[in-house]
Amino acid sequence: MTRTYRFVLPVRAAAALCVATALLVPATPAWAHNALRDSTPAANARLAAAPQQIELIFVERLDPRFTTIAVTAPGDVAAVAGKPAVSGTRATQPLKSDLPAGRYTVAYRVVSVDGHPVQSSYTFTVTASASPLAASAPPASALTTPPSVPATTAASSAAAADGAPSMGVGLVAVLLALVAAGAGLLLWRKRAARR
């Protein structure tokens, strides 16, 4: 066995182990960020009457602790009634009854389970006021304004969640590559010593 071949063999083994490590490390969802997939009412919709609730559906699951939906009626009046209900990728925000006609703004700020905050807004238009008979009044316990989510809390949890998985996966890959290189070097020295 030539000296060149004895040197190439451990290098090839280390390279193969590095490739295998890269293939075995799964892509984590923390690298992808959430996005709004669907909404009811839809953006720029024109409705004959004010809706009883806003429903937002996202691509990935939401963290209920950091889900805020604000709906502003004409005249910059808050239209929400209670806190949003979150289930998986869906967030539902009840609205007050007897809302006037005009342009409404839906603003949302959510933090997905991967820790990344997403915020945006859209508008829709109501062409007639809601009928008192058509709109059911929310329960009295739900008539409180939802507390605002502190931006610093959500941002810090987002930073921690975004940084941890990517650093962890990178660290594992580097450690495995070092182990593979060490094993290859050990094998090469062992074979060289036999000669």
PDB file of C-alpha atoms in Angstrom:
ATOM      1  CA  MET A   1       0.000   0.000   0.000  1.00  0.00           C
ATOM      2  CA  THR A   2       1.462   3.343  -1.036  1.00  0.00           C
ATOM      3  CA  ARG A   3       1.840   6.217   1.386  1.00  0.00           C
ATOM      4  CA  THR A   4      -0.512   8.429  -0.667  1.00  0.00           C
ATOM      5  CA  TYR A   5      -3.265   5.796  -0.564  1.00  0.00           C
ATOM      6  CA  ARG A   6      -2.848   5.372   3.201  1.00  0.00           C
ATOM      7  CA  PHE A   7      -3.344   9.121   3.651  1.00  0.00           C
ATOM      8  CA  VAL A   8      -6.352   9.350   1.290  1.00  0.00           C
ATOM      9  CA  LEU A   9      -8.275   6.519   2.994  1.00  0.00           C
ATOM     10  CA  PRO A  10      -8.837   8.292   6.362  1.00  0.00           C
ATOM     11  CA  VAL A  11      -9.648  11.562   4.617  1.00  0.00           C
ATOM     12  CA  ARG A  12     -12.316   9.808   2.539  1.00  0.00           C
ATOM     13  CA  ALA A  13     -13.720   8.128   5.653  1.00  0.00           C
ATOM     14  CA  ALA A  14     -13.923  11.468   7.475  1.00  0.00           C
ATOM     15  CA  ALA A  15     -15.606  13.133   4.483  1.00  0.00           C
ATOM     16  CA  ALA A  16     -18.146  10.307   4.216  1.00  0.00           C
ATOM     17  CA  LEU A  17     -18.955  10.631   7.914  1.00  0.00           C
ATOM     18  CA  CYS A  18     -19.447  14.391   7.572  1.00  0.00           C
ATOM     19  CA  VAL A  19     -21.862  13.872   4.644  1.00  0.00           C
ATOM     20  CA  ALA A  20     -23.771  11.229   6.608  1.00  0.00           C
ATOM     21  CA  THR A  21     -24.011  13.607   9.579  1.00  0.00           C
ATOM     22  CA  ALA A  22     -25.385  16.399   7.398  1.00  0.00           C
ATOM     23  CA  LEU A  23     -28.016  14.044   5.972  1.00  0.00           C
ATOM     24  CA  LEU A  24     -29.062  12.725   9.381  1.00  0.00           C
ATOM     25  CA  VAL A  25     -29.513  16.165  10.997  1.00  0.00           C
ATOM     26  CA  PRO A  26     -33.166  17.067  10.347  1.00  0.00           C
ATOM     27  CA  ALA A  27     -34.252  20.489   9.172  1.00  0.00           C
ATOM     28  CA  THR A  28     -35.954  22.082  12.166  1.00  0.00           C
ATOM     29  CA  PRO A  29     -39.107  24.198  11.801  1.00  0.00           C
ATOM     30  CA  ALA A  30     -37.373  26.986  13.739  1.00  0.00           C
ATOM     31  CA  TRP A  31     -35.618  27.965  10.522  1.00  0.00           C
ATOM     32  CA  ALA A  32     -38.921  28.726   8.799  1.00  0.00           C
ATOM     33  CA  HIS A  33     -41.138  31.592   9.911  1.00  0.00           C
ATOM     34  CA  ASN A  34     -44.892  31.725  10.255  1.00  0.00           C
ATOM     35  CA  ALA A  35     -47.196  33.540   7.829  1.00  0.00           C
ATOM     36  CA  LEU A  36     -50.896  34.322   7.530  1.00  0.00           C
ATOM     37  CA  ARG A  37     -52.515  31.772   5.198  1.00  0.00           C
ATOM     38  CA  ASP A  38     -56.187  32.793   5.283  1.00  0.00           C
ATOM     39  CA  SER A  39     -58.528  35.230   7.018  1.00  0.00           C
ATOM     40  CA  THR A  40     -62.253  35.760   7.489  1.00  0.00           C
ATOM     41  CA  PRO A  41     -63.173  38.397   6.492  1.00  0.00           C
ATOM     42  CA  ALA A  42     -60.515  38.435   3.808  1.00  0.00           C
ATOM     43  CA  ALA A  43     -58.307  41.433   3.096  1.00  0.00           C
ATOM     44  CA  ASN A  44     -60.124  44.148   1.081  1.00  0.00           C
ATOM     45  CA  ALA A  45     -63.470  42.318   1.458  1.00  0.00           C
ATOM     46  CA  ARG A  46     -66.753  44.290   1.294  1.00  0.00           C
ATOM     47  CA  LEU A  47     -69.400  43.015   3.709  1.00  0.00           C
ATOM     48  CA  ALA A  48     -73.101  43.857   3.927  1.00  0.00           C
ATOM     49  CA  ALA A  49     -72.941  43.646   7.738  1.00  0.00           C
ATOM     50  CA  ALA A  50     -70.246  43.742  10.396  1.00  0.00           C
ATOM     51  CA  PRO A  51     -68.870  40.272  11.268  1.00  0.00           C
ATOM     52  CA  GLN A  52     -69.214  38.791  14.743  1.00  0.00           C
ATOM     53  CA  GLN A  53     -65.580  37.663  14.800  1.00  0.00           C
ATOM     54  CA  ILE A  54     -62.268  37.747  12.961  1.00  0.00           C
ATOM     55  CA  GLU A  55     -60.639  34.434  12.104  1.00  0.00           C
ATOM     56  CA  LEU A  56     -56.974  34.216  11.141  1.00  0.00           C
ATOM     57  CA  ILE A  57     -55.344  30.979   9.954  1.00  0.00           C
ATOM     58  CA  PHE A  58     -51.567  30.724   9.867  1.00  0.00           C
ATOM     59  CA  VAL A  59     -49.142  28.297   8.231  1.00  0.00           C
ATOM     60  CA  GLU A  60     -47.702  27.093  11.545  1.00  0.00           C
ATOM     61  CA  ARG A  61     -49.005  26.665  15.087  1.00  0.00           C
ATOM     62  CA  LEU A  62     -49.318  29.736  17.297  1.00  0.00           C
ATOM     63  CA  ASP A  63     -48.250  30.369  20.868  1.00  0.00           C
ATOM     64  CA  PRO A  64     -51.476  31.450  22.665  1.00  0.00           C
ATOM     65  CA  ARG A  65     -49.480  33.477  25.215  1.00  0.00           C
ATOM     66  CA  PHE A  66     -48.237  35.878  22.543  1.00  0.00           C
ATOM     67  CA  THR A  67     -51.215  36.167  20.180  1.00  0.00           C
ATOM     68  CA  THR A  68     -52.757  39.644  19.938  1.00  0.00           C
ATOM     69  CA  ILE A  69     -55.434  40.752  17.470  1.00  0.00           C
ATOM     70  CA  ALA A  70     -56.629  44.368  17.398  1.00  0.00           C
ATOM     71  CA  VAL A  71     -59.599  45.430  15.280  1.00  0.00           C
ATOM     72  CA  THR A  72     -60.250  49.133  14.787  1.00  0.00           C
ATOM     73  CA  ALA A  73     -63.698  50.351  13.711  1.00  0.00           C
ATOM     74  CA  PRO A  74     -64.335  53.652  11.882  1.00  0.00           C
ATOM     75  CA  GLY A  75     -63.340  56.615  14.053  1.00  0.00           C
ATOM     76  CA  ASP A  76     -60.405  54.678  15.585  1.00  0.00           C
ATOM     77  CA  VAL A  77     -62.730  52.829  17.972  1.00  0.00           C
ATOM     78  CA  ALA A  78     -61.653  49.425  19.335  1.00  0.00           C
ATOM     79  CA  ALA A  79     -64.029  46.740  18.057  1.00  0.00           C
ATOM     80  CA  VAL A  80     -62.739  43.670  19.919  1.00  0.00           C
ATOM     81  CA  ALA A  81     -64.693  41.910  22.663  1.00  0.00           C
ATOM     82  CA  GLY A  82     -62.419  39.825  24.856  1.00  0.00           C
ATOM     83  CA  LYS A  83     -59.268  37.900  24.120  1.00  0.00           C
ATOM     84  CA  PRO A  84     -58.559  35.835  21.004  1.00  0.00           C
ATOM     85  CA  ALA A  85     -59.072  32.083  21.165  1.00  0.00           C
ATOM     86  CA  VAL A  86     -56.102  30.143  19.778  1.00  0.00           C
ATOM     87  CA  SER A  87     -56.221  26.547  18.585  1.00  0.00           C
ATOM     88  CA  GLY A  88     -53.260  25.212  16.614  1.00  0.00           C
ATOM     89  CA  THR A  89     -52.820  27.439  13.562  1.00  0.00           C
ATOM     90  CA  ARG A  90     -56.158  29.246  14.062  1.00  0.00           C
ATOM     91  CA  ALA A  91     -56.848  32.438  16.047  1.00  0.00           C
ATOM     92  CA  THR A  92     -60.411  33.731  16.504  1.00  0.00           C
ATOM     93  CA  GLN A  93     -61.129  37.219  17.836  1.00  0.00           C
ATOM     94  CA  PRO A  94     -64.738  38.051  18.917  1.00  0.00           C
ATOM     95  CA  LEU A  95     -66.054  41.499  18.016  1.00  0.00           C
ATOM     96  CA  LYS A  96     -68.548  43.852  19.664  1.00  0.00           C
ATOM     97  CA  SER A  97     -72.130  43.885  18.424  1.00  0.00           C
ATOM     98  CA  ASP A  98     -73.841  46.760  16.591  1.00  0.00           C
ATOM     99  CA  LEU A  99     -70.689  47.912  14.825  1.00  0.00           C
ATOM    100  CA  PRO A 100     -71.063  50.775  12.324  1.00  0.00           C
ATOM    101  CA  ALA A 101     -70.500  50.725   8.602  1.00  0.00           C
ATOM    102  CA  GLY A 102     -67.131  51.835   7.299  1.00  0.00           C
ATOM    103  CA  ARG A 103     -63.543  50.713   6.976  1.00  0.00           C
ATOM    104  CA  TYR A 104     -62.048  48.330   9.552  1.00  0.00           C
ATOM    105  CA  THR A 105     -58.396  47.566  10.235  1.00  0.00           C
ATOM    106  CA  VAL A 106     -57.278  44.172  11.534  1.00  0.00           C
ATOM    107  CA  ALA A 107     -53.795  44.254  13.087  1.00  0.00           C
ATOM    108  CA  TYR A 108     -52.217  41.121  14.481  1.00  0.00           C
ATOM    109  CA  ARG A 109     -49.032  40.209  16.293  1.00  0.00           C
ATOM    110  CA  VAL A 110     -48.366  36.531  16.878  1.00  0.00           C
ATOM    111  CA  VAL A 111     -45.446  34.434  18.024  1.00  0.00           C
ATOM    112  CA  SER A 112     -45.266  30.968  16.554  1.00  0.00           C
ATOM    113  CA  VAL A 113     -44.022  27.944  18.453  1.00  0.00           C
ATOM    114  CA  ASP A 114     -40.585  28.458  16.887  1.00  0.00           C
ATOM    115  CA  GLY A 115     -40.414  31.783  18.770  1.00  0.00           C
ATOM    116  CA  HIS A 116     -40.439  34.099  15.762  1.00  0.00           C
ATOM    117  CA  PRO A 117     -42.792  37.123  16.015  1.00  0.00           C
ATOM    118  CA  VAL A 118     -44.925  38.002  12.973  1.00  0.00           C
ATOM    119  CA  GLN A 119     -47.026  41.150  12.716  1.00  0.00           C
ATOM    120  CA  SER A 120     -49.029  42.786   9.964  1.00  0.00           C
ATOM    121  CA  SER A 121     -52.443  44.286   9.230  1.00  0.00           C
ATOM    122  CA  TYR A 122     -55.125  44.450   6.574  1.00  0.00           C
ATOM    123  CA  THR A 123     -58.459  46.212   6.025  1.00  0.00           C
ATOM    124  CA  PHE A 124     -62.008  45.323   5.045  1.00  0.00           C
ATOM    125  CA  THR A 125     -65.163  47.420   4.577  1.00  0.00           C
ATOM    126  CA  VAL A 126     -68.654  47.086   6.035  1.00  0.00           C
ATOM    127  CA  THR A 127     -71.313  48.711   3.858  1.00  0.00           C
ATOM    128  CA  ALA A 128     -74.148  48.596   6.462  1.00  0.00           C
ATOM    129  CA  SER A 129     -74.380  48.507  10.251  1.00  0.00           C
ATOM    130  CA  ALA A 130     -74.975  45.183  11.959  1.00  0.00           C
ATOM    131  CA  SER A 131     -78.564  44.373  12.939  1.00  0.00           C
ATOM    132  CA  PRO A 132     -79.050  43.906  16.697  1.00  0.00           C
ATOM    133  CA  LEU A 133     -80.951  40.675  15.974  1.00  0.00           C
ATOM    134  CA  ALA A 134     -78.284  39.301  13.658  1.00  0.00           C
ATOM    135  CA  ALA A 135     -75.332  39.982  15.923  1.00  0.00           C
ATOM    136  CA  SER A 136     -75.205  38.018  19.132  1.00  0.00           C
ATOM    137  CA  ALA A 137     -73.815  39.889  22.123  1.00  0.00           C
ATOM    138  CA  PRO A 138     -70.702  38.413  23.712  1.00  0.00           C
ATOM    139  CA  PRO A 139     -70.860  37.278  27.351  1.00  0.00           C
ATOM    140  CA  ALA A 140     -70.236  39.954  30.004  1.00  0.00           C
ATOM    141  CA  SER A 141     -67.005  38.234  31.081  1.00  0.00           C
ATOM    142  CA  ALA A 142     -65.588  38.734  27.588  1.00  0.00           C
ATOM    143  CA  LEU A 143     -66.085  42.502  27.463  1.00  0.00           C
ATOM    144  CA  THR A 144     -62.640  43.362  28.759  1.00  0.00           C
ATOM    145  CA  THR A 145     -59.891  44.716  26.580  1.00  0.00           C
ATOM    146  CA  PRO A 146     -57.150  42.151  26.018  1.00  0.00           C
ATOM    147  CA  PRO A 147     -53.827  43.030  27.644  1.00  0.00           C
ATOM    148  CA  SER A 148     -51.115  44.108  25.278  1.00  0.00           C
ATOM    149  CA  VAL A 149     -48.195  41.770  24.815  1.00  0.00           C
ATOM    150  CA  PRO A 150     -44.939  43.419  25.894  1.00  0.00           C
ATOM    151  CA  ALA A 151     -42.775  43.659  22.808  1.00  0.00           C
ATOM    152  CA  THR A 152     -39.601  43.045  24.805  1.00  0.00           C
ATOM    153  CA  THR A 153     -40.909  39.763  26.276  1.00  0.00           C
ATOM    154  CA  ALA A 154     -41.974  38.369  22.911  1.00  0.00           C
ATOM    155  CA  ALA A 155     -38.834  39.607  21.226  1.00  0.00           C
ATOM    156  CA  SER A 156     -36.555  38.072  23.862  1.00  0.00           C
ATOM    157  CA  SER A 157     -38.346  34.718  23.647  1.00  0.00           C
ATOM    158  CA  ALA A 158     -38.133  34.956  19.872  1.00  0.00           C
ATOM    159  CA  ALA A 159     -34.409  35.649  19.967  1.00  0.00           C
ATOM    160  CA  ALA A 160     -33.803  32.779  22.362  1.00  0.00           C
ATOM    161  CA  ALA A 161     -35.864  30.331  20.309  1.00  0.00           C
ATOM    162  CA  ASP A 162     -34.389  31.454  16.983  1.00  0.00           C
ATOM    163  CA  GLY A 163     -30.780  31.225  18.174  1.00  0.00           C
ATOM    164  CA  ALA A 164     -30.875  28.002  20.182  1.00  0.00           C
ATOM    165  CA  PRO A 165     -31.837  25.406  17.517  1.00  0.00           C
ATOM    166  CA  SER A 166     -29.516  26.728  14.834  1.00  0.00           C
ATOM    167  CA  MET A 167     -26.558  26.927  17.257  1.00  0.00           C
ATOM    168  CA  GLY A 168     -27.328  23.444  18.625  1.00  0.00           C
ATOM    169  CA  VAL A 169     -27.476  21.812  15.193  1.00  0.00           C
ATOM    170  CA  GLY A 170     -24.302  23.588  14.064  1.00  0.00           C
ATOM    171  CA  LEU A 171     -22.460  22.544  17.215  1.00  0.00           C
ATOM    172  CA  VAL A 172     -23.468  18.886  16.780  1.00  0.00           C
ATOM    173  CA  ALA A 173     -22.317  18.931  13.144  1.00  0.00           C
ATOM    174  CA  VAL A 174     -18.913  20.440  14.082  1.00  0.00           C
ATOM    175  CA  LEU A 175     -18.399  17.953  16.928  1.00  0.00           C
ATOM    176  CA  LEU A 176     -19.243  14.996  14.686  1.00  0.00           C
ATOM    177  CA  ALA A 177     -16.878  16.279  12.011  1.00  0.00           C
ATOM    178  CA  LEU A 178     -14.064  16.574  14.589  1.00  0.00           C
ATOM    179  CA  VAL A 179     -14.738  13.053  15.865  1.00  0.00           C
ATOM    180  CA  ALA A 180     -14.677  11.735  12.294  1.00  0.00           C
ATOM    181  CA  ALA A 181     -11.397  13.525  11.538  1.00  0.00           C
ATOM    182  CA  GLY A 182      -9.841  12.208  14.762  1.00  0.00           C
ATOM    183  CA  ALA A 183     -10.944   8.646  13.991  1.00  0.00           C
ATOM    184  CA  GLY A 184      -9.505   8.916  10.487  1.00  0.00           C
ATOM    185  CA  LEU A 185      -6.175  10.220  11.790  1.00  0.00           C
ATOM    186  CA  LEU A 186      -6.003   7.451  14.390  1.00  0.00           C
ATOM    187  CA  LEU A 187      -6.672   4.812  11.739  1.00  0.00           C
ATOM    188  CA  TRP A 188      -3.986   6.284   9.487  1.00  0.00           C
ATOM    189  CA  ARG A 189      -1.359   6.279  12.289  1.00  0.00           C
ATOM    190  CA  LYS A 190      -2.259   2.730  13.235  1.00  0.00           C
ATOM    191  CA  ARG A 191      -1.738   1.502   9.678  1.00  0.00           C
ATOM    192  CA  ALA A 192       1.483   3.501   9.349  1.00  0.00           C
ATOM    193  CA  ALA A 193       2.809   1.917  12.560  1.00  0.00           C
ATOM    194  CA  ARG A 194       2.139  -1.609  11.234  1.00  0.00           C
ATOM    195  CA  ARG A 195       4.450  -0.979   8.302  1.00  0.00           C
TER     196      ARG A 195
END
